mmCIF file with all atom_site columns, C-alpha atoms in Angstrom:
data_model
loop_
_atom_site.group_PDB
_atom_site.id
_atom_site.type_symbol
_atom_site.label_atom_id
_atom_site.label_alt_id
_atom_site.label_comp_id
_atom_site.label_asym_id
_atom_site.label_entity_id
_atom_site.label_seq_id
_atom_site.pdbx_PDB_ins_code
_atom_site.Cartn_x
_atom_site.Cartn_y
_atom_site.Cartn_z
_atom_site.occupancy
_atom_site.B_iso_or_equiv
_atom_site.pdbx_formal_charge
_atom_site.auth_seq_id
_atom_site.auth_comp_id
_atom_site.auth_asym_id
_atom_site.auth_atom_id
_atom_site.pdbx_PDB_model_num
ATOM 1   C CA . UNK W 1 1   ? 137.818 -158.891 48.077 1.00 0.00 ? 24  UNK W CA 1
ATOM 2   C CA . UNK W 1 2   ? 141.421 -159.518 49.121 1.00 0.00 ? 25  UNK W CA 1
ATOM 3   C CA . UNK W 1 3   ? 140.387 -162.720 50.923 1.00 0.00 ? 26  UNK W CA 1
ATOM 4   C CA . UNK W 1 4   ? 138.604 -164.030 47.799 1.00 0.00 ? 27  UNK W CA 1
ATOM 5   C CA . UNK W 1 5   ? 141.605 -163.261 45.606 1.00 0.00 ? 28  UNK W CA 1
ATOM 6   C CA . UNK W 1 6   ? 143.862 -165.037 48.067 1.00 0.00 ? 29  UNK W CA 1
ATOM 7   C CA . UNK W 1 7   ? 141.721 -168.187 48.014 1.00 0.00 ? 30  UNK W CA 1
ATOM 8   C CA . UNK W 1 8   ? 141.615 -168.126 44.206 1.00 0.00 ? 31  UNK W CA 1
ATOM 9   C CA . UNK W 1 9   ? 145.405 -167.788 44.089 1.00 0.00 ? 32  UNK W CA 1
ATOM 10  C CA . UNK W 1 10  ? 145.814 -170.643 46.582 1.00 0.00 ? 33  UNK W CA 1
ATOM 11  C CA . UNK W 1 11  ? 143.562 -172.898 44.483 1.00 0.00 ? 34  UNK W CA 1
ATOM 12  C CA . UNK W 1 12  ? 145.699 -172.208 41.404 1.00 0.00 ? 35  UNK W CA 1
ATOM 13  C CA . UNK W 1 13  ? 148.895 -172.903 43.352 1.00 0.00 ? 36  UNK W CA 1
ATOM 14  C CA . UNK W 1 14  ? 147.537 -176.319 44.329 1.00 0.00 ? 37  UNK W CA 1
ATOM 15  C CA . UNK W 1 15  ? 147.747 -177.293 40.650 1.00 0.00 ? 38  UNK W CA 1
ATOM 16  C CA . UNK W 1 16  ? 151.310 -176.047 40.310 1.00 0.00 ? 39  UNK W CA 1
ATOM 17  C CA . UNK W 1 17  ? 154.298 -178.390 40.278 1.00 0.00 ? 40  UNK W CA 1
ATOM 18  C CA . UNK W 1 18  ? 157.042 -176.979 42.545 1.00 0.00 ? 41  UNK W CA 1
ATOM 19  C CA . UNK W 1 19  ? 160.468 -176.374 41.072 1.00 0.00 ? 42  UNK W CA 1
ATOM 20  C CA . UNK W 1 20  ? 163.733 -174.890 42.306 1.00 0.00 ? 43  UNK W CA 1
ATOM 21  C CA . UNK W 1 21  ? 163.334 -171.304 43.461 1.00 0.00 ? 44  UNK W CA 1
ATOM 22  C CA . UNK W 1 22  ? 164.671 -168.772 40.909 1.00 0.00 ? 45  UNK W CA 1
ATOM 23  C CA . UNK W 1 23  ? 165.650 -171.644 38.615 1.00 0.00 ? 46  UNK W CA 1
ATOM 24  C CA . UNK W 1 24  ? 165.106 -169.429 35.573 1.00 0.00 ? 47  UNK W CA 1
ATOM 25  C CA . UNK W 1 25  ? 168.010 -167.253 36.723 1.00 0.00 ? 48  UNK W CA 1
ATOM 26  C CA . UNK W 1 26  ? 170.517 -170.128 36.618 1.00 0.00 ? 49  UNK W CA 1
ATOM 27  C CA . UNK W 1 27  ? 172.819 -170.502 33.621 1.00 0.00 ? 50  UNK W CA 1
ATOM 28  C CA . UNK W 1 28  ? 172.363 -173.976 32.135 1.00 0.00 ? 51  UNK W CA 1
ATOM 29  C CA . UNK W 1 29  ? 175.259 -176.050 30.796 1.00 0.00 ? 52  UNK W CA 1
ATOM 30  C CA . UNK W 1 30  ? 175.589 -179.639 29.582 1.00 0.00 ? 53  UNK W CA 1
ATOM 31  C CA . UNK W 1 31  ? 178.637 -181.881 29.189 1.00 0.00 ? 54  UNK W CA 1
ATOM 32  C CA . UNK W 1 32  ? 179.259 -185.348 27.795 1.00 0.00 ? 55  UNK W CA 1
ATOM 33  C CA . UNK W 1 33  ? 181.462 -188.002 29.377 1.00 0.00 ? 56  UNK W CA 1
ATOM 34  C CA . UNK W 1 34  ? 182.734 -189.804 26.252 1.00 0.00 ? 57  UNK W CA 1
ATOM 35  C CA . UNK W 1 35  ? 183.445 -193.528 26.460 1.00 0.00 ? 58  UNK W CA 1
ATOM 36  C CA . UNK W 1 36  ? 185.532 -195.003 23.655 1.00 0.00 ? 59  UNK W CA 1
ATOM 37  C CA . UNK W 1 37  ? 186.381 -198.595 22.760 1.00 0.00 ? 60  UNK W CA 1
ATOM 38  C CA . UNK W 1 38  ? 190.024 -199.317 21.980 1.00 0.00 ? 61  UNK W CA 1
ATOM 39  C CA . UNK W 1 39  ? 191.698 -202.719 21.624 1.00 0.00 ? 62  UNK W CA 1
ATOM 40  C CA . UNK W 1 40  ? 188.862 -204.510 23.373 1.00 0.00 ? 63  UNK W CA 1
ATOM 41  C CA . UNK W 1 41  ? 188.883 -202.160 26.374 1.00 0.00 ? 64  UNK W CA 1
ATOM 42  C CA . UNK W 1 42  ? 186.896 -199.065 27.389 1.00 0.00 ? 65  UNK W CA 1
ATOM 43  C CA . UNK W 1 43  ? 188.512 -195.661 27.880 1.00 0.00 ? 66  UNK W CA 1
ATOM 44  C CA . UNK W 1 44  ? 187.345 -192.205 28.945 1.00 0.00 ? 67  UNK W CA 1
ATOM 45  C CA . UNK W 1 45  ? 188.158 -189.409 26.520 1.00 0.00 ? 68  UNK W CA 1
ATOM 46  C CA . UNK W 1 46  ? 189.198 -185.994 27.816 1.00 0.00 ? 69  UNK W CA 1
ATOM 47  C CA . UNK W 1 47  ? 189.853 -182.663 26.139 1.00 0.00 ? 70  UNK W CA 1
ATOM 48  C CA . UNK W 1 48  ? 192.538 -180.104 26.911 1.00 0.00 ? 71  UNK W CA 1
ATOM 49  C CA . UNK W 1 49  ? 191.033 -176.676 26.326 1.00 0.00 ? 72  UNK W CA 1
ATOM 50  C CA . UNK W 1 50  ? 192.760 -174.458 23.791 1.00 0.00 ? 73  UNK W CA 1
ATOM 51  C CA . UNK W 1 51  ? 195.075 -171.779 25.152 1.00 0.00 ? 74  UNK W CA 1
ATOM 52  C CA . UNK W 1 52  ? 193.239 -169.334 22.885 1.00 0.00 ? 75  UNK W CA 1
ATOM 53  C CA . UNK W 1 53  ? 190.068 -169.578 24.963 1.00 0.00 ? 76  UNK W CA 1
ATOM 54  C CA . UNK W 1 54  ? 189.218 -166.793 27.373 1.00 0.00 ? 77  UNK W CA 1
ATOM 55  C CA . UNK W 1 55  ? 187.737 -169.068 30.032 1.00 0.00 ? 78  UNK W CA 1
ATOM 56  C CA . UNK W 1 56  ? 189.849 -171.816 31.639 1.00 0.00 ? 79  UNK W CA 1
ATOM 57  C CA . UNK W 1 57  ? 192.496 -172.126 28.902 1.00 0.00 ? 80  UNK W CA 1
ATOM 58  C CA . UNK W 1 58  ? 194.617 -175.265 29.104 1.00 0.00 ? 81  UNK W CA 1
ATOM 59  C CA . UNK W 1 59  ? 192.343 -177.057 31.556 1.00 0.00 ? 82  UNK W CA 1
ATOM 60  C CA . UNK W 1 60  ? 191.233 -180.673 31.190 1.00 0.00 ? 83  UNK W CA 1
ATOM 61  C CA . UNK W 1 61  ? 187.512 -181.097 30.648 1.00 0.00 ? 84  UNK W CA 1
ATOM 62  C CA . UNK W 1 62  ? 184.721 -182.995 28.922 1.00 0.00 ? 85  UNK W CA 1
ATOM 63  C CA . UNK W 1 63  ? 183.116 -181.639 25.752 1.00 0.00 ? 86  UNK W CA 1
ATOM 64  C CA . UNK W 1 64  ? 180.164 -179.394 26.512 1.00 0.00 ? 87  UNK W CA 1
ATOM 65  C CA . UNK W 1 65  ? 178.942 -175.848 26.856 1.00 0.00 ? 88  UNK W CA 1
ATOM 66  C CA . UNK W 1 66  ? 176.067 -173.500 27.543 1.00 0.00 ? 89  UNK W CA 1
ATOM 67  C CA . UNK W 1 67  ? 172.561 -174.325 26.400 1.00 0.00 ? 90  UNK W CA 1
ATOM 68  C CA . UNK W 1 68  ? 171.446 -172.362 23.350 1.00 0.00 ? 91  UNK W CA 1
ATOM 69  C CA . UNK W 1 69  ? 167.832 -171.174 23.001 1.00 0.00 ? 92  UNK W CA 1
ATOM 70  C CA . UNK W 1 70  ? 167.511 -173.510 20.009 1.00 0.00 ? 93  UNK W CA 1
ATOM 71  C CA . UNK W 1 71  ? 168.429 -176.580 22.086 1.00 0.00 ? 94  UNK W CA 1
ATOM 72  C CA . UNK W 1 72  ? 165.369 -178.643 22.969 1.00 0.00 ? 95  UNK W CA 1
ATOM 73  C CA . UNK W 1 73  ? 167.023 -180.278 25.990 1.00 0.00 ? 96  UNK W CA 1
ATOM 74  C CA . UNK W 1 74  ? 170.311 -180.470 27.921 1.00 0.00 ? 97  UNK W CA 1
ATOM 75  C CA . UNK W 1 75  ? 171.033 -183.751 26.136 1.00 0.00 ? 98  UNK W CA 1
ATOM 76  C CA . UNK W 1 76  ? 170.787 -181.985 22.793 1.00 0.00 ? 99  UNK W CA 1
ATOM 77  C CA . UNK W 1 77  ? 173.239 -179.372 24.082 1.00 0.00 ? 100 UNK W CA 1
ATOM 78  C CA . UNK W 1 78  ? 175.736 -182.031 25.191 1.00 0.00 ? 101 UNK W CA 1
ATOM 79  C CA . UNK W 1 79  ? 175.556 -183.826 21.842 1.00 0.00 ? 102 UNK W CA 1
ATOM 80  C CA . UNK W 1 80  ? 175.757 -180.617 19.795 1.00 0.00 ? 103 UNK W CA 1
ATOM 81  C CA . UNK W 1 81  ? 178.779 -179.359 21.708 1.00 0.00 ? 104 UNK W CA 1
ATOM 82  C CA . UNK W 1 82  ? 180.513 -182.739 21.447 1.00 0.00 ? 105 UNK W CA 1
ATOM 83  C CA . UNK W 1 83  ? 179.980 -182.808 17.691 1.00 0.00 ? 106 UNK W CA 1
ATOM 84  C CA . UNK W 1 84  ? 181.319 -179.259 17.351 1.00 0.00 ? 107 UNK W CA 1
ATOM 85  C CA . UNK W 1 85  ? 184.395 -179.828 19.506 1.00 0.00 ? 108 UNK W CA 1
ATOM 86  C CA . UNK W 1 86  ? 185.365 -183.316 18.347 1.00 0.00 ? 109 UNK W CA 1
ATOM 87  C CA . UNK W 1 87  ? 184.307 -182.909 14.727 1.00 0.00 ? 110 UNK W CA 1
ATOM 88  C CA . UNK W 1 88  ? 182.012 -185.936 14.662 1.00 0.00 ? 111 UNK W CA 1
ATOM 89  C CA . UNK W 1 89  ? 178.385 -186.536 13.626 1.00 0.00 ? 112 UNK W CA 1
ATOM 90  C CA . UNK W 1 90  ? 175.446 -187.347 15.891 1.00 0.00 ? 113 UNK W CA 1
ATOM 91  C CA . UNK W 1 91  ? 175.371 -190.939 14.712 1.00 0.00 ? 114 UNK W CA 1
ATOM 92  C CA . UNK W 1 92  ? 178.863 -191.373 16.174 1.00 0.00 ? 115 UNK W CA 1
ATOM 93  C CA . UNK W 1 93  ? 177.405 -190.839 19.674 1.00 0.00 ? 116 UNK W CA 1
ATOM 94  C CA . UNK W 1 94  ? 175.371 -193.754 21.056 1.00 0.00 ? 117 UNK W CA 1
ATOM 95  C CA . UNK W 1 95  ? 173.906 -195.159 24.281 1.00 0.00 ? 118 UNK W CA 1
ATOM 96  C CA . UNK W 1 96  ? 173.471 -191.690 25.820 1.00 0.00 ? 119 UNK W CA 1
ATOM 97  C CA . UNK W 1 97  ? 172.510 -191.825 29.510 1.00 0.00 ? 120 UNK W CA 1
ATOM 98  C CA . UNK W 1 98  ? 171.824 -188.917 31.882 1.00 0.00 ? 121 UNK W CA 1
ATOM 99  C CA . UNK W 1 99  ? 173.788 -188.546 35.108 1.00 0.00 ? 122 UNK W CA 1
ATOM 100 C CA . UNK W 1 100 ? 172.799 -186.493 38.149 1.00 0.00 ? 123 UNK W CA 1
ATOM 101 C CA . UNK W 1 101 ? 172.948 -182.782 37.474 1.00 0.00 ? 124 UNK W CA 1
ATOM 102 C CA . UNK W 1 102 ? 175.160 -180.450 39.474 1.00 0.00 ? 125 UNK W CA 1
ATOM 103 C CA . UNK W 1 103 ? 174.377 -177.074 41.054 1.00 0.00 ? 126 UNK W CA 1
ATOM 104 C CA . UNK W 1 104 ? 177.306 -174.692 41.174 1.00 0.00 ? 127 UNK W CA 1
ATOM 105 C CA . UNK W 1 105 ? 177.581 -172.075 43.946 1.00 0.00 ? 128 UNK W CA 1
ATOM 106 C CA . UNK W 1 106 ? 178.175 -169.582 41.141 1.00 0.00 ? 129 UNK W CA 1
ATOM 107 C CA . UNK W 1 107 ? 174.634 -169.685 39.764 1.00 0.00 ? 130 UNK W CA 1
ATOM 108 C CA . UNK W 1 108 ? 175.005 -172.520 37.250 1.00 0.00 ? 131 UNK W CA 1
ATOM 109 C CA . UNK W 1 109 ? 173.396 -175.914 36.782 1.00 0.00 ? 132 UNK W CA 1
ATOM 110 C CA . UNK W 1 110 ? 175.368 -178.507 34.814 1.00 0.00 ? 133 UNK W CA 1
ATOM 111 C CA . UNK W 1 111 ? 173.704 -181.510 33.180 1.00 0.00 ? 134 UNK W CA 1
ATOM 112 C CA . UNK W 1 112 ? 176.204 -184.370 32.612 1.00 0.00 ? 135 UNK W CA 1
ATOM 113 C CA . UNK W 1 113 ? 175.621 -187.278 30.253 1.00 0.00 ? 136 UNK W CA 1
ATOM 114 C CA . UNK W 1 114 ? 177.658 -190.367 29.444 1.00 0.00 ? 137 UNK W CA 1
ATOM 115 C CA . UNK W 1 115 ? 177.780 -192.017 26.006 1.00 0.00 ? 138 UNK W CA 1
ATOM 116 C CA . UNK W 1 116 ? 179.886 -194.125 23.700 1.00 0.00 ? 139 UNK W CA 1
ATOM 117 C CA . UNK W 1 117 ? 181.731 -192.096 21.075 1.00 0.00 ? 140 UNK W CA 1
ATOM 118 C CA . UNK W 1 118 ? 183.271 -193.378 17.848 1.00 0.00 ? 141 UNK W CA 1
ATOM 119 C CA . UNK W 1 119 ? 186.693 -191.736 17.436 1.00 0.00 ? 142 UNK W CA 1
ATOM 120 C CA . UNK W 1 120 ? 187.207 -193.102 13.916 1.00 0.00 ? 143 UNK W CA 1
ATOM 121 C CA . UNK W 1 121 ? 186.048 -189.924 12.176 1.00 0.00 ? 144 UNK W CA 1
ATOM 122 C CA . UNK W 1 122 ? 187.129 -187.465 14.857 1.00 0.00 ? 145 UNK W CA 1
ATOM 123 C CA . UNK W 1 123 ? 188.742 -184.195 13.785 1.00 0.00 ? 146 UNK W CA 1
ATOM 124 C CA . UNK W 1 124 ? 189.056 -181.849 16.744 1.00 0.00 ? 147 UNK W CA 1
ATOM 125 C CA . UNK W 1 125 ? 188.125 -178.189 16.546 1.00 0.00 ? 148 UNK W CA 1
ATOM 126 C CA . UNK W 1 126 ? 191.532 -176.615 17.244 1.00 0.00 ? 149 UNK W CA 1
ATOM 127 C CA . UNK W 1 127 ? 189.960 -173.258 18.128 1.00 0.00 ? 150 UNK W CA 1
ATOM 128 C CA . UNK W 1 128 ? 188.474 -174.862 21.238 1.00 0.00 ? 151 UNK W CA 1
ATOM 129 C CA . UNK W 1 129 ? 190.478 -178.042 21.804 1.00 0.00 ? 152 UNK W CA 1
ATOM 130 C CA . UNK W 1 130 ? 194.280 -178.212 22.046 1.00 0.00 ? 153 UNK W CA 1
ATOM 131 C CA . UNK W 1 131 ? 194.387 -182.003 22.294 1.00 0.00 ? 154 UNK W CA 1
ATOM 132 C CA . UNK W 1 132 ? 192.498 -185.071 23.444 1.00 0.00 ? 155 UNK W CA 1
ATOM 133 C CA . UNK W 1 133 ? 193.700 -188.065 25.424 1.00 0.00 ? 156 UNK W CA 1
ATOM 134 C CA . UNK W 1 134 ? 192.178 -191.212 26.875 1.00 0.00 ? 157 UNK W CA 1
ATOM 135 C CA . UNK W 1 135 ? 192.389 -192.913 30.259 1.00 0.00 ? 158 UNK W CA 1
ATOM 136 C CA . UNK W 1 136 ? 191.354 -196.530 30.875 1.00 0.00 ? 159 UNK W CA 1
ATOM 137 C CA . UNK W 1 137 ? 188.001 -196.675 32.632 1.00 0.00 ? 160 UNK W CA 1
ATOM 138 C CA . UNK W 1 138 ? 189.542 -199.292 34.915 1.00 0.00 ? 161 UNK W CA 1
ATOM 139 C CA . UNK W 1 139 ? 191.919 -196.630 36.267 1.00 0.00 ? 162 UNK W CA 1
ATOM 140 C CA . UNK W 1 140 ? 188.993 -194.706 37.766 1.00 0.00 ? 163 UNK W CA 1
ATOM 141 C CA . UNK W 1 141 ? 187.385 -197.897 39.064 1.00 0.00 ? 164 UNK W CA 1
ATOM 142 C CA . UNK W 1 142 ? 190.605 -198.834 40.860 1.00 0.00 ? 165 UNK W CA 1
ATOM 143 C CA . UNK W 1 143 ? 191.720 -195.344 41.925 1.00 0.00 ? 166 UNK W CA 1
ATOM 144 C CA . UNK W 1 144 ? 190.098 -193.180 44.573 1.00 0.00 ? 167 UNK W CA 1
ATOM 145 C CA . UNK W 1 145 ? 190.410 -189.432 43.984 1.00 0.00 ? 168 UNK W CA 1
ATOM 146 C CA . UNK W 1 146 ? 192.134 -187.098 46.403 1.00 0.00 ? 169 UNK W CA 1
ATOM 147 C CA . UNK W 1 147 ? 189.527 -184.741 47.849 1.00 0.00 ? 170 UNK W CA 1
ATOM 148 C CA . UNK W 1 148 ? 190.255 -181.229 49.127 1.00 0.00 ? 171 UNK W CA 1
ATOM 149 C CA . UNK W 1 149 ? 187.828 -178.720 50.590 1.00 0.00 ? 172 UNK W CA 1
ATOM 150 C CA . UNK W 1 150 ? 187.553 -175.085 49.563 1.00 0.00 ? 173 UNK W CA 1
ATOM 151 C CA . UNK W 1 151 ? 185.967 -172.530 51.883 1.00 0.00 ? 174 UNK W CA 1
ATOM 152 C CA . UNK W 1 152 ? 184.078 -169.509 50.556 1.00 0.00 ? 175 UNK W CA 1
ATOM 153 C CA . UNK W 1 153 ? 183.956 -166.757 53.151 1.00 0.00 ? 176 UNK W CA 1
ATOM 154 C CA . UNK W 1 154 ? 180.942 -164.389 52.922 1.00 0.00 ? 177 UNK W CA 1
ATOM 155 C CA . UNK W 1 155 ? 181.780 -160.744 52.221 1.00 0.00 ? 178 UNK W CA 1
ATOM 156 C CA . UNK W 1 156 ? 178.782 -158.379 52.328 1.00 0.00 ? 179 UNK W CA 1
ATOM 157 C CA . UNK W 1 157 ? 178.910 -155.303 50.109 1.00 0.00 ? 180 UNK W CA 1
ATOM 158 C CA . UNK W 1 158 ? 179.890 -151.935 51.649 1.00 0.00 ? 181 UNK W CA 1
ATOM 159 C CA . UNK W 1 159 ? 176.347 -150.589 52.121 1.00 0.00 ? 182 UNK W CA 1
ATOM 160 C CA . UNK W 1 160 ? 174.922 -153.841 53.524 1.00 0.00 ? 183 UNK W CA 1
ATOM 161 C CA . UNK W 1 161 ? 172.322 -152.932 56.259 1.00 0.00 ? 184 UNK W CA 1
ATOM 162 C CA . UNK W 1 162 ? 174.048 -154.550 59.233 1.00 0.00 ? 185 UNK W CA 1
ATOM 163 C CA . UNK W 1 163 ? 171.934 -152.443 61.599 1.00 0.00 ? 186 UNK W CA 1
ATOM 164 C CA . UNK W 1 164 ? 168.842 -154.442 60.601 1.00 0.00 ? 187 UNK W CA 1
ATOM 165 C CA . UNK W 1 165 ? 170.134 -157.928 61.442 1.00 0.00 ? 188 UNK W CA 1
ATOM 166 C CA . UNK W 1 166 ? 170.838 -159.547 64.830 1.00 0.00 ? 189 UNK W CA 1
ATOM 167 C CA . UNK W 1 167 ? 174.466 -159.129 65.809 1.00 0.00 ? 190 UNK W CA 1
ATOM 168 C CA . UNK W 1 168 ? 175.149 -156.411 63.254 1.00 0.00 ? 191 UNK W CA 1
ATOM 169 C CA . UNK W 1 169 ? 178.680 -156.614 61.867 1.00 0.00 ? 192 UNK W CA 1
ATOM 170 C CA . UNK W 1 170 ? 179.380 -159.503 64.253 1.00 0.00 ? 193 UNK W CA 1
ATOM 171 C CA . UNK W 1 171 ? 176.665 -161.634 62.650 1.00 0.00 ? 194 UNK W CA 1
ATOM 172 C CA . UNK W 1 172 ? 177.759 -165.270 62.557 1.00 0.00 ? 195 UNK W CA 1
ATOM 173 C CA . UNK W 1 173 ? 177.806 -165.989 58.822 1.00 0.00 ? 196 UNK W CA 1
ATOM 174 C CA . UNK W 1 174 ? 177.987 -169.624 57.733 1.00 0.00 ? 197 UNK W CA 1
ATOM 175 C CA . UNK W 1 175 ? 180.787 -170.082 55.200 1.00 0.00 ? 198 UNK W CA 1
ATOM 176 C CA . UNK W 1 176 ? 180.142 -172.288 52.191 1.00 0.00 ? 199 UNK W CA 1
ATOM 177 C CA . UNK W 1 177 ? 182.317 -175.250 51.422 1.00 0.00 ? 200 UNK W CA 1
ATOM 178 C CA . UNK W 1 178 ? 182.807 -177.322 48.282 1.00 0.00 ? 201 UNK W CA 1
ATOM 179 C CA . UNK W 1 179 ? 184.856 -180.438 47.643 1.00 0.00 ? 202 UNK W CA 1
ATOM 180 C CA . UNK W 1 180 ? 187.352 -180.581 44.787 1.00 0.00 ? 203 UNK W CA 1
ATOM 181 C CA . UNK W 1 181 ? 188.315 -184.004 43.426 1.00 0.00 ? 204 UNK W CA 1
ATOM 182 C CA . UNK W 1 182 ? 191.745 -184.769 41.945 1.00 0.00 ? 205 UNK W CA 1
ATOM 183 C CA . UNK W 1 183 ? 192.926 -187.690 39.811 1.00 0.00 ? 206 UNK W CA 1
ATOM 184 C CA . UNK W 1 184 ? 196.549 -188.011 38.688 1.00 0.00 ? 207 UNK W CA 1
ATOM 185 C CA . UNK W 1 185 ? 197.170 -190.071 35.547 1.00 0.00 ? 208 UNK W CA 1
ATOM 186 C CA . UNK W 1 186 ? 200.684 -190.032 34.126 1.00 0.00 ? 209 UNK W CA 1
ATOM 187 C CA . UNK W 1 187 ? 201.395 -186.323 33.456 1.00 0.00 ? 210 UNK W CA 1
ATOM 188 C CA . UNK W 1 188 ? 197.720 -185.294 33.508 1.00 0.00 ? 211 UNK W CA 1
ATOM 189 C CA . UNK W 1 189 ? 195.842 -183.737 36.424 1.00 0.00 ? 212 UNK W CA 1
ATOM 190 C CA . UNK W 1 190 ? 192.080 -184.251 36.189 1.00 0.00 ? 213 UNK W CA 1
ATOM 191 C CA . UNK W 1 191 ? 190.323 -182.160 38.791 1.00 0.00 ? 214 UNK W CA 1
ATOM 192 C CA . UNK W 1 192 ? 187.315 -179.994 39.642 1.00 0.00 ? 215 UNK W CA 1
ATOM 193 C CA . UNK W 1 193 ? 183.923 -180.613 38.103 1.00 0.00 ? 216 UNK W CA 1
ATOM 194 C CA . UNK W 1 194 ? 185.366 -183.001 35.493 1.00 0.00 ? 217 UNK W CA 1
ATOM 195 C CA . UNK W 1 195 ? 186.820 -185.228 38.217 1.00 0.00 ? 218 UNK W CA 1
ATOM 196 C CA . UNK W 1 196 ? 183.617 -184.998 40.240 1.00 0.00 ? 219 UNK W CA 1
ATOM 197 C CA . UNK W 1 197 ? 181.531 -186.165 37.270 1.00 0.00 ? 220 UNK W CA 1
ATOM 198 C CA . UNK W 1 198 ? 183.765 -189.154 36.507 1.00 0.00 ? 221 UNK W CA 1
ATOM 199 C CA . UNK W 1 199 ? 183.775 -190.081 40.210 1.00 0.00 ? 222 UNK W CA 1
ATOM 200 C CA . UNK W 1 200 ? 179.971 -189.922 40.251 1.00 0.00 ? 223 UNK W CA 1
ATOM 201 C CA . UNK W 1 201 ? 179.750 -192.026 37.087 1.00 0.00 ? 224 UNK W CA 1
ATOM 202 C CA . UNK W 1 202 ? 182.044 -194.707 38.492 1.00 0.00 ? 225 UNK W CA 1
ATOM 203 C CA . UNK W 1 203 ? 179.981 -194.934 41.662 1.00 0.00 ? 226 UNK W CA 1
ATOM 204 C CA . UNK W 1 204 ? 176.784 -195.242 39.623 1.00 0.00 ? 227 UNK W CA 1
ATOM 205 C CA . UNK W 1 205 ? 178.009 -198.129 37.495 1.00 0.00 ? 228 UNK W CA 1
ATOM 206 C CA . UNK W 1 206 ? 179.527 -199.883 40.510 1.00 0.00 ? 229 UNK W CA 1
ATOM 207 C CA . UNK W 1 207 ? 176.322 -199.543 42.520 1.00 0.00 ? 230 UNK W CA 1
ATOM 208 C CA . UNK W 1 208 ? 174.403 -200.917 39.562 1.00 0.00 ? 231 UNK W CA 1
ATOM 209 C CA . UNK W 1 209 ? 176.696 -203.942 39.492 1.00 0.00 ? 232 UNK W CA 1
ATOM 210 C CA . UNK W 1 210 ? 176.214 -204.499 43.219 1.00 0.00 ? 233 UNK W CA 1
ATOM 211 C CA . UNK W 1 211 ? 179.789 -203.722 44.202 1.00 0.00 ? 234 UNK W CA 1
ATOM 212 C CA . UNK W 1 212 ? 178.604 -201.284 46.885 1.00 0.00 ? 235 UNK W CA 1
ATOM 213 C CA . UNK W 1 213 ? 175.697 -203.366 48.123 1.00 0.00 ? 236 UNK W CA 1
#
C-alpha cells in the first residue's frame, strides 16, 4: 500500500512546476526606479524617508513597499506605492519594465521595476517622504559605485544540539557575505539596496546597447 501511494505521489510531482523552497514564507516587496525627463535630459528620482517613520528614517530610497493581499502582482504594488508616496496617478507612470528581483538574507524578496514618471502633478506624502531629489542618469553611467563587503557570522541559539553534528561546538560554519554599493552625489549618499538596484539597471541598459559586448 505504501509503495502504491508513493508511486501515485511521484506521478503527481512530475506535473508540478518547481519553485523556490519555502517561498511562501518570504515577505514580498516591490519598488519603482523612477525616471524623469527634465530639460531634455533623463534623471533618476530618489526619496528621503520621513524622520517620522519607524523603519529606516532619513534614508535614501526608491518608492515602494510590502505587497498587500489585494495587489494582483508585484508591479501593481510598485505602482500603488509610488502613487501613494509621490501623490501622482497611475497614468503618470509609463513604460514600466521589470528588473531582476533580489533575495535578502533576512527572508525578503524585492521586485524592482523601472518606469518614466511625470513629476508635473507630484505632491509628496509628507508622512512617508521628507523630500525628493534627482540625479542625472548619466552620473550613474559614468560613475562606478564603491563596493564594501559585510560579513554575517553565524550564532546558534543556546540550546542548539551541537552534540548531534560533526565537530560539535567547533563545527566550521560558513559565514555569509553581502556586498553594499555606495554612490556619492553632491551631499547625498545613495547606498544599500537602492544603490544595488540602480547599478543593476545601468548594467542592463548598457548591455542592451552593446557597451559591454
